[in-house]
Amino acid sequence: MHSDKASWGLKAAAWGGLVFLHFPILIIFLYAFNTEDAAFSFPPKGFTLHWFSVAFARQDVLESIELSVKIASVATLIAMLLGTLAAAALYRRDFFGKEGISLMLILPIALPGIITGIALLSAFKTLGIEPGFLTIVIGHATFCVVIVYNNVIARFRRTSHSLIEASMDLGADGWQTFRYVILPNLGSALLAGGMLAFALSFDEIIVTTFTAGHERTLPIWLLNQLGRPRDVPVTNVVAMLVMIVTMLPILGAYYLTKGGEGVAGSGK
């Protein structure tokens, strides 16, 4: 009886925490469809899709979306390449300093964004590189690599090395083993890591603020809109778009990796 009460109490606490965390997001979604011109008139005066047409007719919004998509795509590709190679190297080999390198790979995601941003800006200034598209991509790739690395090395650890040995014993060369044995086992982990990296890059603002220069990504556009009360309905629409674009890859990555215990050879 007591366990049932405790179970219901934990469920209520969990749902209460979820409501507390997501209530502001629901408010943004609600006011993106508000017919009233006023910023936050309550209750909302009606339902309309007018602000969506206004938002997507604005050139500054479209340019910011295009820039954010380009940056997130390039940063994700770099992260998938470097993160996979790093995971393969650190999983397959034991050498002096391995733990230190692992720590250095994970460190960027643990550091506060403002520290990473200041460090990157100082490095770019020292090297004479002007902030712009390239510096934003490099800045985003520093923490996106960690996401891919963590996903891939976790999948490596659940994949039996005997599968690779069996493939080589049967006459497969290195490329064939990678293509037919390793890659199928890493596929969902790579895809999940890439989706998470894209989502993080798309809505990153702290590191971007230090590395953007005159470029204006979508999160920076949203930050600049805070001082323009007349544009609040349009801002709500764009904020909702950012949340959806960020949320969908995260949910997709969750469903791709939650069945990781079913990897071939895991636990054997």
CSV table of C-alpha atoms in Angstrom, one decimal:
chain,number,residue,atom,x,y,z
A,1,MET,CA,0.0,0.0,0.0
A,2,HIS,CA,2.8,2.4,1.0
A,3,SER,CA,4.7,1.5,-2.2
A,4,ASP,CA,1.6,2.4,-4.3
A,5,LYS,CA,1.3,5.8,-2.6
A,6,ALA,CA,5.0,6.4,-3.1
A,7,SER,CA,4.7,5.4,-6.7
A,8,TRP,CA,1.8,7.9,-7.3
A,9,GLY,CA,3.7,10.6,-5.4
A,10,LEU,CA,6.7,10.1,-7.6
A,11,LYS,CA,4.6,10.2,-10.8
A,12,ALA,CA,2.9,13.4,-9.6
A,13,ALA,CA,6.2,15.0,-8.8
A,14,ALA,CA,7.6,14.0,-12.2
A,15,TRP,CA,4.5,15.4,-14.1
A,16,GLY,CA,4.7,18.5,-11.9
A,17,GLY,CA,8.4,19.0,-12.9
A,18,LEU,CA,7.5,18.5,-16.6
A,19,VAL,CA,4.7,21.0,-16.5
A,20,PHE,CA,6.9,23.5,-14.7
A,21,LEU,CA,9.7,23.1,-17.3
A,22,HIS,CA,7.4,23.2,-20.4
A,23,PHE,CA,4.8,25.8,-19.3
A,24,PRO,CA,6.7,28.8,-20.8
A,25,ILE,CA,7.1,26.9,-24.1
A,26,LEU,CA,3.4,26.2,-24.2
A,27,ILE,CA,2.8,30.0,-23.7
A,28,ILE,CA,5.0,30.8,-26.7
A,29,PHE,CA,3.1,28.2,-28.8
A,30,LEU,CA,-0.3,29.7,-27.6
A,31,TYR,CA,0.6,33.3,-28.5
A,32,ALA,CA,2.1,32.4,-31.9
A,33,PHE,CA,-1.6,31.9,-32.9
A,34,ASN,CA,-3.1,34.9,-31.1
A,35,THR,CA,-5.1,37.3,-33.3
A,36,GLU,CA,-4.4,40.3,-31.1
A,37,ASP,CA,-1.7,42.7,-32.1
A,38,ALA,CA,-0.8,43.3,-28.4
A,39,ALA,CA,2.1,41.3,-27.2
A,40,PHE,CA,0.7,39.3,-24.4
A,41,SER,CA,-3.0,40.1,-24.0
A,42,PHE,CA,-4.7,37.4,-21.8
A,43,PRO,CA,-6.7,35.5,-22.6
A,44,PRO,CA,-5.8,35.3,-26.3
A,45,LYS,CA,-8.4,37.0,-28.5
A,46,GLY,CA,-8.7,34.2,-31.1
A,47,PHE,CA,-6.9,31.9,-33.5
A,48,THR,CA,-5.0,33.0,-36.6
A,49,LEU,CA,-2.2,31.9,-38.9
A,50,HIS,CA,-1.6,35.4,-40.0
A,51,TRP,CA,1.6,35.8,-38.1
A,52,PHE,CA,3.1,32.8,-39.9
A,53,SER,CA,2.7,34.5,-43.3
A,54,VAL,CA,4.1,37.7,-41.9
A,55,ALA,CA,7.1,36.0,-40.5
A,56,PHE,CA,8.0,34.0,-43.6
A,57,ALA,CA,7.5,37.0,-45.8
A,58,ARG,CA,10.3,38.8,-44.0
A,59,GLN,CA,13.7,38.6,-45.6
A,60,ASP,CA,15.7,39.0,-42.4
A,61,VAL,CA,13.9,36.0,-40.9
A,62,LEU,CA,14.5,33.8,-44.0
A,63,GLU,CA,18.2,34.9,-44.2
A,64,SER,CA,18.7,34.0,-40.5
A,65,ILE,CA,17.0,30.6,-40.9
A,66,GLU,CA,19.2,29.8,-44.0
A,67,LEU,CA,22.4,30.8,-42.2
A,68,SER,CA,21.5,28.7,-39.1
A,69,VAL,CA,20.7,25.7,-41.2
A,70,LYS,CA,24.0,26.0,-43.2
A,71,ILE,CA,26.1,26.4,-40.0
A,72,ALA,CA,24.4,23.5,-38.2
A,73,SER,CA,24.8,21.3,-41.3
A,74,VAL,CA,28.5,22.0,-41.7
A,75,ALA,CA,29.2,21.8,-38.0
A,76,THR,CA,27.3,18.4,-37.8
A,77,LEU,CA,29.3,17.0,-40.7
A,78,ILE,CA,32.6,18.0,-39.1
A,79,ALA,CA,31.5,16.6,-35.8
A,80,MET,CA,30.4,13.3,-37.3
A,81,LEU,CA,33.8,12.8,-39.0
A,82,LEU,CA,36.0,13.9,-36.1
A,83,GLY,CA,33.8,12.3,-33.4
A,84,THR,CA,33.7,8.9,-35.1
A,85,LEU,CA,37.4,8.9,-35.8
A,86,ALA,CA,38.2,9.9,-32.2
A,87,ALA,CA,35.9,7.2,-30.8
A,88,ALA,CA,37.4,4.5,-33.0
A,89,ALA,CA,40.9,5.5,-32.1
A,90,LEU,CA,40.3,5.7,-28.4
A,91,TYR,CA,38.2,2.5,-28.3
A,92,ARG,CA,40.6,0.3,-30.2
A,93,ARG,CA,44.0,1.3,-28.7
A,94,ASP,CA,45.5,1.6,-25.3
A,95,PHE,CA,48.3,4.2,-25.0
A,96,PHE,CA,49.8,6.6,-22.6
A,97,GLY,CA,47.6,9.7,-22.2
A,98,LYS,CA,44.4,8.1,-23.4
A,99,GLU,CA,42.4,9.2,-20.4
A,100,GLY,CA,43.7,12.7,-20.7
A,101,ILE,CA,42.7,12.9,-24.4
A,102,SER,CA,39.2,11.5,-23.5
A,103,LEU,CA,38.8,14.2,-20.9
A,104,MET,CA,39.9,16.9,-23.4
A,105,LEU,CA,37.3,15.6,-25.9
A,106,ILE,CA,34.5,15.8,-23.4
A,107,LEU,CA,35.5,19.0,-21.8
A,108,PRO,CA,33.9,21.5,-24.3
A,109,ILE,CA,30.4,20.3,-23.5
A,110,ALA,CA,31.1,20.6,-19.7
A,111,LEU,CA,32.5,24.1,-19.8
A,112,PRO,CA,30.1,27.1,-19.6
A,113,GLY,CA,29.4,28.5,-23.0
A,114,ILE,CA,30.7,31.9,-22.1
A,115,ILE,CA,34.1,30.4,-21.3
A,116,THR,CA,34.2,28.6,-24.6
A,117,GLY,CA,33.1,31.7,-26.5
A,118,ILE,CA,35.7,33.9,-24.9
A,119,ALA,CA,38.5,31.3,-25.5
A,120,LEU,CA,37.5,30.9,-29.1
A,121,LEU,CA,37.3,34.6,-29.7
A,122,SER,CA,40.8,35.1,-28.1
A,123,ALA,CA,42.2,32.3,-30.3
A,124,PHE,CA,40.7,33.8,-33.5
A,125,LYS,CA,42.0,37.3,-32.7
A,126,THR,CA,45.5,35.9,-32.0
A,127,LEU,CA,45.5,34.0,-35.3
A,128,GLY,CA,44.1,37.1,-37.2
A,129,ILE,CA,40.9,35.3,-38.2
A,130,GLU,CA,37.9,37.7,-38.5
A,131,PRO,CA,34.7,36.4,-36.9
A,132,GLY,CA,32.2,35.2,-39.4
A,133,PHE,CA,30.7,32.0,-40.9
A,134,LEU,CA,33.9,30.0,-40.5
A,135,THR,CA,34.4,30.9,-36.8
A,136,ILE,CA,30.8,30.1,-36.0
A,137,VAL,CA,31.2,26.7,-37.6
A,138,ILE,CA,34.4,26.0,-35.7
A,139,GLY,CA,32.8,27.1,-32.4
A,140,HIS,CA,29.8,24.9,-32.9
A,141,ALA,CA,31.9,21.9,-34.0
A,142,THR,CA,33.8,22.0,-30.7
A,143,PHE,CA,30.8,20.9,-28.7
A,144,CYS,CA,29.1,18.9,-31.4
A,145,VAL,CA,32.1,16.6,-31.7
A,146,VAL,CA,31.5,15.6,-28.0
A,147,ILE,CA,27.9,14.6,-28.8
A,148,VAL,CA,28.9,12.3,-31.7
A,149,TYR,CA,31.9,11.0,-29.8
A,150,ASN,CA,29.8,10.0,-26.8
A,151,ASN,CA,27.2,8.2,-29.0
A,152,VAL,CA,29.7,6.3,-31.1
A,153,ILE,CA,32.0,5.2,-28.3
A,154,ALA,CA,29.0,4.0,-26.3
A,155,ARG,CA,27.9,1.9,-29.3
A,156,PHE,CA,31.5,0.6,-29.8
A,157,ARG,CA,31.5,-0.6,-26.2
A,158,ARG,CA,28.2,-2.5,-26.8
A,159,THR,CA,29.6,-4.2,-29.9
A,160,SER,CA,31.5,-7.4,-29.5
A,161,HIS,CA,35.0,-7.2,-31.0
A,162,SER,CA,34.7,-10.9,-31.9
A,163,LEU,CA,32.4,-9.8,-34.8
A,164,ILE,CA,35.3,-7.9,-36.3
A,165,GLU,CA,37.7,-10.8,-35.7
A,166,ALA,CA,35.2,-13.2,-37.3
A,167,SER,CA,34.9,-10.9,-40.4
A,168,MET,CA,38.7,-10.8,-40.8
A,169,ASP,CA,39.0,-14.5,-40.3
A,170,LEU,CA,36.5,-15.1,-43.1
A,171,GLY,CA,38.7,-13.1,-45.5
A,172,ALA,CA,37.2,-9.6,-45.4
A,173,ASP,CA,39.6,-6.8,-45.7
A,174,GLY,CA,39.5,-3.6,-43.6
A,175,TRP,CA,37.1,-1.7,-45.8
A,176,GLN,CA,34.7,-4.7,-46.1
A,177,THR,CA,34.7,-5.2,-42.4
A,178,PHE,CA,33.9,-1.5,-41.8
A,179,ARG,CA,31.2,-1.5,-44.4
A,180,TYR,CA,29.4,-4.7,-43.6
A,181,VAL,CA,30.1,-5.2,-39.8
A,182,ILE,CA,31.1,-1.9,-38.1
A,183,LEU,CA,29.0,0.6,-40.0
A,184,PRO,CA,25.6,-1.2,-39.6
A,185,ASN,CA,26.2,-1.4,-35.9
A,186,LEU,CA,27.2,2.3,-35.7
A,187,GLY,CA,24.5,3.5,-38.0
A,188,SER,CA,21.8,4.5,-35.5
A,189,ALA,CA,24.3,5.9,-33.1
A,190,LEU,CA,25.9,8.0,-35.8
A,191,LEU,CA,22.5,9.2,-37.0
A,192,ALA,CA,21.4,10.0,-33.4
A,193,GLY,CA,24.6,11.8,-32.7
A,194,GLY,CA,24.3,13.9,-35.9
A,195,MET,CA,20.7,14.8,-35.1
A,196,LEU,CA,21.6,15.9,-31.6
A,197,ALA,CA,24.5,17.9,-32.9
A,198,PHE,CA,22.3,19.6,-35.5
A,199,ALA,CA,19.7,20.5,-32.9
A,200,LEU,CA,22.4,21.9,-30.5
A,201,SER,CA,24.1,23.9,-33.2
A,202,PHE,CA,20.8,25.3,-34.6
A,203,ASP,CA,19.8,27.0,-31.4
A,204,GLU,CA,23.2,27.8,-29.9
A,205,ILE,CA,23.5,31.4,-28.9
A,206,ILE,CA,26.2,31.9,-26.2
A,207,VAL,CA,29.2,30.7,-28.3
A,208,THR,CA,27.6,32.2,-31.4
A,209,THR,CA,27.5,35.6,-29.8
A,210,PHE,CA,31.3,35.6,-29.4
A,211,THR,CA,32.1,34.1,-32.8
A,212,ALA,CA,29.5,35.6,-35.1
A,213,GLY,CA,31.0,39.0,-36.0
A,214,HIS,CA,28.4,40.6,-38.3
A,215,GLU,CA,26.6,37.4,-39.1
A,216,ARG,CA,23.1,36.9,-37.6
A,217,THR,CA,21.9,33.4,-36.9
A,218,LEU,CA,18.3,32.7,-35.9
A,219,PRO,CA,19.0,32.7,-32.1
A,220,ILE,CA,20.8,36.0,-32.4
A,221,TRP,CA,17.9,37.4,-34.5
A,222,LEU,CA,15.5,36.3,-31.7
A,223,LEU,CA,17.8,38.0,-29.0
A,224,ASN,CA,17.7,41.3,-31.0
A,225,GLN,CA,13.9,41.1,-31.3
A,226,LEU,CA,13.5,41.4,-27.5
A,227,GLY,CA,13.9,45.2,-27.8
A,228,ARG,CA,11.1,45.4,-30.5
A,229,PRO,CA,7.7,45.0,-28.8
A,230,ARG,CA,5.8,45.6,-32.0
A,231,ASP,CA,7.4,42.4,-33.5
A,232,VAL,CA,6.5,40.2,-30.6
A,233,PRO,CA,3.8,38.1,-32.6
A,234,VAL,CA,6.4,37.4,-35.3
A,235,THR,CA,9.0,36.7,-32.7
A,236,ASN,CA,6.7,34.1,-31.1
A,237,VAL,CA,6.3,32.4,-34.4
A,238,VAL,CA,10.0,32.2,-35.0
A,239,ALA,CA,10.7,31.0,-31.5
A,240,MET,CA,8.1,28.2,-31.9
A,241,LEU,CA,9.9,27.2,-35.2
A,242,VAL,CA,13.3,27.0,-33.3
A,243,MET,CA,11.8,24.9,-30.6
A,244,ILE,CA,10.2,22.5,-33.1
A,245,VAL,CA,13.4,22.2,-35.2
A,246,THR,CA,15.3,21.6,-32.0
A,247,MET,CA,12.9,19.2,-30.4
A,248,LEU,CA,12.3,16.8,-33.3
A,249,PRO,CA,15.9,15.7,-33.7
A,250,ILE,CA,16.2,15.2,-30.0
A,251,LEU,CA,13.1,12.9,-29.9
A,252,GLY,CA,14.4,11.1,-33.0
A,253,ALA,CA,17.8,10.6,-31.4
A,254,TYR,CA,16.1,9.2,-28.3
A,255,TYR,CA,14.1,6.6,-30.2
A,256,LEU,CA,17.1,5.6,-32.3
A,257,THR,CA,19.3,4.9,-29.3
A,258,LYS,CA,16.9,3.6,-26.7
A,259,GLY,CA,17.2,0.1,-28.2
A,260,GLY,CA,21.0,0.1,-28.1
A,261,GLU,CA,21.1,-3.1,-26.0
A,262,GLY,CA,20.0,-4.9,-29.1
A,263,VAL,CA,23.3,-4.3,-30.9
A,264,ALA,CA,24.8,-7.3,-32.5
A,265,GLY,CA,27.2,-9.0,-30.1
A,266,SER,CA,26.4,-6.7,-27.2
A,267,GLY,CA,27.0,-8.2,-23.8
A,268,LYS,CA,28.9,-11.2,-25.2
